[in-house]
Amino acid sequence: MQRTIVYVSTHTFATKQAAAVIAAIVAPAERRNASLGVTGALIATENHFAQLIEGPDAVIATLMQSIGRDPRHRDVLVVQDGGSDRRRFSEWSLAYQGKSAYFETFVRPLVAPGPVRPADVDRLVDLLTRLAAPVARPLLRDIGAP
Ligand SMILES: Cc1cc2nc3c(=O)[nH]c(=O)nc-3n(C[C@H](O)[C@H](O)[C@H](O)COP(=O)(O)O)c2cc1C
């Protein structure tokens, strides 16, 4: 059984540390996720993370426990958790890291107090899917580049 989890969380480190902290998260996560069969995407805005992970149910459960107790973020809020019969992502990647106020608008409604609105979750998942989509390779292949 495949499982998909989407969560949002808040950084616990200073903005000036972001590049180093996020690099230290991403490099091992890329290796570990590839070996576990986990795919998905992570975005890091100025203050928040949003991540989708998908993979075998038991693997996602264990990974989510690790992520939940990681001191590099707090207020980890799962906004979607469900079974799925197909993968939406071909690999796991850091899809965005930066201070874009626009990307923050996808995360902010979900970290704000109050009920999670499914439409906001769908909007975030759509953003993650679009950012992580491997567009360049097929295009290059189509025009005969190596
Ligand atoms: C925002 C965020 C996202 C993370 N995503 C992943 C991930 O996708 N895969 C992964 O192996 N570790 C990820 N980590 C790191 C885990 O929290 C944890 O450090 C790592 O899995 C080792 O866990 P362990 O100490 O329980 O063995 C993430 C950490 C943070 C703060």
PDB file of N, CA, C and O in Angstrom, residues 133-145:
ATOM      1  N   ALA A 133       7.962  18.977 -11.376  1.00  0.00           N
ATOM      2  CA  ALA A 133       7.777  18.241 -12.637  1.00  0.00           C
ATOM      3  C   ALA A 133       9.044  18.304 -13.498  1.00  0.00           C
ATOM      4  O   ALA A 133       9.593  19.382 -13.708  1.00  0.00           O
ATOM      5  N   PRO A 134       9.531  17.170 -13.963  1.00  0.00           N
ATOM      6  CA  PRO A 134      10.759  17.146 -14.752  1.00  0.00           C
ATOM      7  C   PRO A 134      10.508  17.544 -16.203  1.00  0.00           C
ATOM      8  O   PRO A 134      10.440  16.726 -17.099  1.00  0.00           O
ATOM      9  N   VAL A 135      10.351  18.846 -16.423  1.00  0.00           N
ATOM     10  CA  VAL A 135      10.000  19.346 -17.753  1.00  0.00           C
ATOM     11  C   VAL A 135      11.209  19.360 -18.692  1.00  0.00           C
ATOM     12  O   VAL A 135      11.109  18.997 -19.848  1.00  0.00           O
ATOM     13  N   ALA A 136      12.357  19.768 -18.152  1.00  0.00           N
ATOM     14  CA  ALA A 136      13.491  20.056 -19.028  1.00  0.00           C
ATOM     15  C   ALA A 136      13.962  18.841 -19.800  1.00  0.00           C
ATOM     16  O   ALA A 136      14.259  18.932 -20.987  1.00  0.00           O
ATOM     17  N   ARG A 137      14.006  17.684 -19.133  1.00  0.00           N
ATOM     18  CA  ARG A 137      14.603  16.533 -19.811  1.00  0.00           C
ATOM     19  C   ARG A 137      13.834  16.075 -21.051  1.00  0.00           C
ATOM     20  O   ARG A 137      14.429  15.991 -22.103  1.00  0.00           O
ATOM     21  N   PRO A 138      12.499  15.867 -20.919  1.00  0.00           N
ATOM     22  CA  PRO A 138      11.763  15.481 -22.126  1.00  0.00           C
ATOM     23  C   PRO A 138      11.870  16.521 -23.240  1.00  0.00           C
ATOM     24  O   PRO A 138      12.007  16.171 -24.402  1.00  0.00           O
ATOM     25  N   LEU A 139      11.841  17.809 -22.859  1.00  0.00           N
ATOM     26  CA  LEU A 139      11.946  18.842 -23.891  1.00  0.00           C
ATOM     27  C   LEU A 139      13.276  18.736 -24.620  1.00  0.00           C
ATOM     28  O   LEU A 139      13.347  18.784 -25.840  1.00  0.00           O
ATOM     29  N   LEU A 140      14.341  18.552 -23.842  1.00  0.00           N
ATOM     30  CA  LEU A 140      15.664  18.449 -24.470  1.00  0.00           C
ATOM     31  C   LEU A 140      15.732  17.221 -25.372  1.00  0.00           C
ATOM     32  O   LEU A 140      16.275  17.271 -26.467  1.00  0.00           O
ATOM     33  N   ARG A 141      15.124  16.138 -24.881  1.00  0.00           N
ATOM     34  CA  ARG A 141      15.149  14.917 -25.684  1.00  0.00           C
ATOM     35  C   ARG A 141      14.410  15.147 -27.006  1.00  0.00           C
ATOM     36  O   ARG A 141      14.851  14.717 -28.060  1.00  0.00           O
ATOM     37  N   ASP A 142      13.280  15.867 -26.918  1.00  0.00           N
ATOM     38  CA  ASP A 142      12.471  16.098 -28.115  1.00  0.00           C
ATOM     39  C   ASP A 142      13.257  16.836 -29.208  1.00  0.00           C
ATOM     40  O   ASP A 142      13.038  16.611 -30.385  1.00  0.00           O
ATOM     41  N   ILE A 143      14.147  17.742 -28.760  1.00  0.00           N
ATOM     42  CA  ILE A 143      14.868  18.493 -29.790  1.00  0.00           C
ATOM     43  C   ILE A 143      16.222  17.845 -30.103  1.00  0.00           C
ATOM     44  O   ILE A 143      17.072  18.426 -30.753  1.00  0.00           O
ATOM     45  N   GLY A 144      16.413  16.643 -29.595  1.00  0.00           N
ATOM     46  CA  GLY A 144      17.591  15.869 -29.988  1.00  0.00           C
ATOM     47  C   GLY A 144      18.857  16.169 -29.219  1.00  0.00           C
ATOM     48  O   GLY A 144      19.936  15.736 -29.601  1.00  0.00           O
ATOM     49  N   ALA A 145      18.731  16.920 -28.107  1.00  0.00           N
ATOM     50  CA  ALA A 145      19.924  17.178 -27.294  1.00  0.00           C
ATOM     51  C   ALA A 145      20.305  15.911 -26.526  1.00  0.00           C
ATOM     52  O   ALA A 145      19.445  15.063 -26.300  1.00  0.00           O
TER      53      ALA A 145
END
